[in-house]
GROMACS .gro file of C-alpha atoms in nm:
model
  180
    1MET     CA    1  -1.363   9.751   0.839
    2ASP     CA    2  -1.680   9.947   0.907
    3ASN     CA    3  -1.665  10.295   0.747
    4GLY     CA    4  -1.766  10.462   1.076
    5VAL     CA    5  -1.482  10.296   1.265
    6ARG     CA    6  -1.244  10.366   0.979
    7SER     CA    7  -1.343  10.733   0.977
    8LEU     CA    8  -1.309  10.762   1.356
    9LEU     CA    9  -0.962  10.607   1.346
   10GLY     CA   10  -0.864  10.832   1.058
   11ARG     CA   11  -0.977  11.145   1.241
   12SER     CA   12  -0.778  11.053   1.552
   13TRP     CA   13  -0.443  11.019   1.373
   14TRP     CA   14  -0.319  11.343   1.527
   15ILE     CA   15  -0.335  11.196   1.879
   16LEU     CA   16  -0.080  10.929   1.788
   17MET     CA   17   0.128  11.192   1.610
   18ALA     CA   18   0.127  11.407   1.927
   19TYR     CA   19   0.234  11.104   2.136
   20GLY     CA   20   0.510  11.039   1.887
   21VAL     CA   21   0.637  11.397   1.889
   22ILE     CA   22   0.630  11.414   2.270
   23ALA     CA   23   0.813  11.080   2.296
   24ILE     CA   24   1.078  11.193   2.048
   25LEU     CA   25   1.128  11.524   2.229
   26PHE     CA   26   1.163  11.342   2.560
   27GLY     CA   27   1.396  11.090   2.398
   28VAL     CA   28   1.622  11.363   2.262
   29VAL     CA   29   1.640  11.529   2.605
   30ALA     CA   30   1.706  11.194   2.775
   31VAL     CA   31   1.985  11.102   2.532
   32PHE     CA   32   2.159  11.441   2.525
   33GLN     CA   33   2.072  11.570   2.876
   34PRO     CA   34   2.016  11.249   3.075
   35LEU     CA   35   2.038  11.403   3.421
   36THR     CA   36   1.783  11.669   3.322
   37ALA     CA   37   1.545  11.395   3.210
   38ILE     CA   38   1.595  11.196   3.532
   39ALA     CA   39   1.545  11.510   3.742
   40ALA     CA   40   1.222  11.588   3.555
   41LEU     CA   41   1.086  11.235   3.597
   42THR     CA   42   1.178  11.229   3.965
   43TRP     CA   43   1.020  11.571   4.016
   44ILE     CA   44   0.697  11.448   3.853
   45MET     CA   45   0.701  11.138   4.077
   46GLY     CA   46   0.755  11.371   4.374
   47ILE     CA   47   0.451  11.580   4.281
   48MET     CA   48   0.244  11.261   4.250
   49ALA     CA   49   0.369  11.134   4.588
   50LEU     CA   50   0.294  11.471   4.750
   51ALA     CA   51  -0.060  11.470   4.610
   52GLU     CA   52  -0.114  11.112   4.726
   53GLY     CA   53   0.026  11.186   5.071
   54ILE     CA   54  -0.176  11.503   5.122
   55THR     CA   55  -0.491  11.325   5.003
   56SER     CA   56  -0.424  11.036   5.242
   57LEU     CA   57  -0.365  11.269   5.536
   58PHE     CA   58  -0.678  11.468   5.449
   59THR     CA   59  -0.873  11.142   5.444
   60LEU     CA   60  -0.785  11.100   5.812
   61THR     CA   61  -1.021  11.388   5.892
   62THR     CA   62  -1.315  11.215   5.721
   63ALA     CA   63  -1.234  10.844   5.764
   64PRO     CA   64  -1.494  10.643   5.955
   65GLY     CA   65  -1.409  10.480   6.286
   66GLY     CA   66  -1.239  10.144   6.251
   67PHE     CA   67  -1.063  10.257   5.936
   68ALA     CA   68  -0.688  10.179   5.933
   69ARG     CA   69  -0.602  10.528   6.054
   70GLY     CA   70  -0.252  10.440   6.176
   71TRP     CA   71  -0.159  10.289   5.842
   72LEU     CA   72  -0.312  10.581   5.655
   73MET     CA   73  -0.115  10.829   5.866
   74PHE     CA   74   0.208  10.633   5.811
   75TYR     CA   75   0.148  10.603   5.436
   76GLY     CA   76   0.049  10.967   5.400
   77GLY     CA   77   0.351  11.084   5.599
   78ILE     CA   78   0.598  10.870   5.402
   79SER     CA   79   0.442  10.985   5.074
   80VAL     CA   80   0.471  11.352   5.172
   81LEU     CA   81   0.829  11.301   5.290
   82PHE     CA   82   0.935  11.125   4.969
   83GLY     CA   83   0.745  11.381   4.761
   84LEU     CA   84   0.919  11.674   4.930
   85ILE     CA   85   1.263  11.517   4.888
   86ALA     CA   86   1.194  11.434   4.522
   87VAL     CA   87   1.063  11.784   4.446
   88LEU     CA   88   1.331  11.976   4.637
   89ASP     CA   89   1.630  11.765   4.526
   90PRO     CA   90   1.529  11.525   4.249
   91LEU     CA   91   1.879  11.407   4.158
   92SER     CA   92   1.962  11.316   4.518
   93ALA     CA   93   1.633  11.129   4.549
   94ALA     CA   94   1.695  10.941   4.223
   95SER     CA   95   2.055  10.866   4.325
   96ALA     CA   96   1.942  10.729   4.662
   97LEU     CA   97   1.687  10.501   4.494
   98LEU     CA   98   1.946  10.384   4.244
   99MET     CA   99   2.191  10.313   4.527
  100LEU     CA  100   1.927  10.098   4.700
  101LEU     CA  101   1.877   9.914   4.373
  102GLY     CA  102   2.255   9.880   4.350
  103PHE     CA  103   2.281   9.722   4.696
  104TRP     CA  104   2.007   9.476   4.604
  105LEU     CA  105   2.181   9.395   4.274
  106VAL     CA  106   2.506   9.323   4.459
  107VAL     CA  107   2.329   9.080   4.693
  108ALA     CA  108   2.132   8.926   4.404
  109GLY     CA  109   2.449   8.898   4.197
  110ILE     CA  110   2.636   8.715   4.472
  111HIS     CA  111   2.338   8.483   4.522
  112ARG     CA  112   2.312   8.403   4.150
  113LEU     CA  113   2.686   8.358   4.118
  114LEU     CA  114   2.699   8.107   4.405
  115LEU     CA  115   2.383   7.932   4.286
  116GLY     CA  116   2.515   7.914   3.932
  117LEU     CA  117   2.846   7.765   4.044
  118ARG     CA  118   2.656   7.501   4.242
  119VAL     CA  119   2.416   7.426   3.953
  120ARG     CA  120   2.701   7.394   3.701
  121ARG     CA  121   2.829   7.086   3.884
  122HIS     CA  122   2.498   6.911   3.813
  123VAL     CA  123   2.399   7.063   3.479
  124PRO     CA  124   2.680   7.050   3.222
  125GLY     CA  125   2.717   7.365   3.014
  126GLU     CA  126   2.499   7.576   3.246
  127GLY     CA  127   2.675   7.909   3.273
  128TRP     CA  128   2.382   8.147   3.228
  129THR     CA  129   2.309   8.176   3.598
  130VAL     CA  130   2.674   8.254   3.668
  131LEU     CA  131   2.673   8.514   3.389
  132SER     CA  132   2.354   8.676   3.523
  133GLY     CA  133   2.515   8.689   3.867
  134VAL     CA  134   2.829   8.854   3.734
  135LEU     CA  135   2.626   9.109   3.535
  136ALA     CA  136   2.404   9.191   3.835
  137LEU     CA  137   2.711   9.226   4.056
  138VAL     CA  138   2.887   9.460   3.812
  139LEU     CA  139   2.576   9.673   3.759
  140GLY     CA  140   2.512   9.686   4.133
  141VAL     CA  141   2.866   9.801   4.207
  142ILE     CA  142   2.840  10.072   3.939
  143PHE     CA  143   2.509  10.195   4.085
  144VAL     CA  144   2.651  10.203   4.440
  145VAL     CA  145   2.990  10.354   4.357
  146SER     CA  146   2.869  10.605   4.097
  147PRO     CA  147   2.492  10.654   4.111
  148LEU     CA  148   2.499  10.959   3.882
  149SER     CA  149   2.671  10.757   3.610
  150GLY     CA  150   2.410  10.487   3.659
  151LEU     CA  151   2.135  10.746   3.628
  152GLU     CA  152   2.289  10.882   3.308
  153VAL     CA  153   2.313  10.540   3.146
  154THR     CA  154   1.959  10.454   3.254
  155ALA     CA  155   1.827  10.783   3.116
  156ILE     CA  156   2.006  10.731   2.784
  157TRP     CA  157   1.851  10.385   2.747
  158ILE     CA  158   1.508  10.526   2.833
  159GLY     CA  159   1.572  10.802   2.579
  160VAL     CA  160   1.659  10.556   2.303
  161ILE     CA  161   1.343  10.357   2.378
  162ALA     CA  162   1.138  10.680   2.379
  163LEU     CA  163   1.284  10.776   2.040
  164LEU     CA  164   1.191  10.437   1.893
  165TYR     CA  165   0.845  10.457   2.050
  166GLY     CA  166   0.798  10.806   1.906
  167VAL     CA  167   0.891  10.693   1.556
  168VAL     CA  168   0.653  10.396   1.579
  169GLN     CA  169   0.370  10.622   1.701
  170MET     CA  170   0.430  10.869   1.419
  171MET     CA  171   0.432  10.588   1.160
  172ALA     CA  172   0.104  10.457   1.303
  173ALA     CA  173  -0.040  10.810   1.291
  174LEU     CA  174   0.052  10.849   0.925
  175ARG     CA  175  -0.106  10.511   0.852
  176LEU     CA  176  -0.428  10.614   1.028
  177ARG     CA  177  -0.429  10.945   0.845
  178ARG     CA  178  -0.452  10.755   0.516
  179LEU     CA  179  -0.788  10.618   0.634
  180LEU     CA  180  -0.948  10.960   0.585
   0.00000   0.00000   0.00000
């Protein structure tokens, strides 16, 4: 490896270390305070949606004629509305989204279950589609019946992944540091 590249990589080890520390901190919060982590993520998404919506609505004042003004107004309005809901009540917004996902999973689960039962008659030993249908159905019902529990479990899984990611980043940082 070229010494200049090696030196540059070695000097930037601290960036990966910072990513690792941040990921581990987030992971700890997500595992031990899952609803706090979900609320924070939803709040951040709300801020982003608000910024996008306000920018889109502002663009209406400067958009040239013939521009899709109706669509831009609709998009900007929906973005501002979602952003406000997510910022003002992040857990309710996250629960509502998870419930929508739950309804879809119930429908998808029923579809896969019926498809799998039909396929099994023609493909001996094929039970995976049925199993995926049952799992989707169970997860969908959990999300619809108890969205906060679904949010907690989701946050814990995200937290575990963030912890693993943080450790990997820190290991990579220490490896890069040895290049100095």
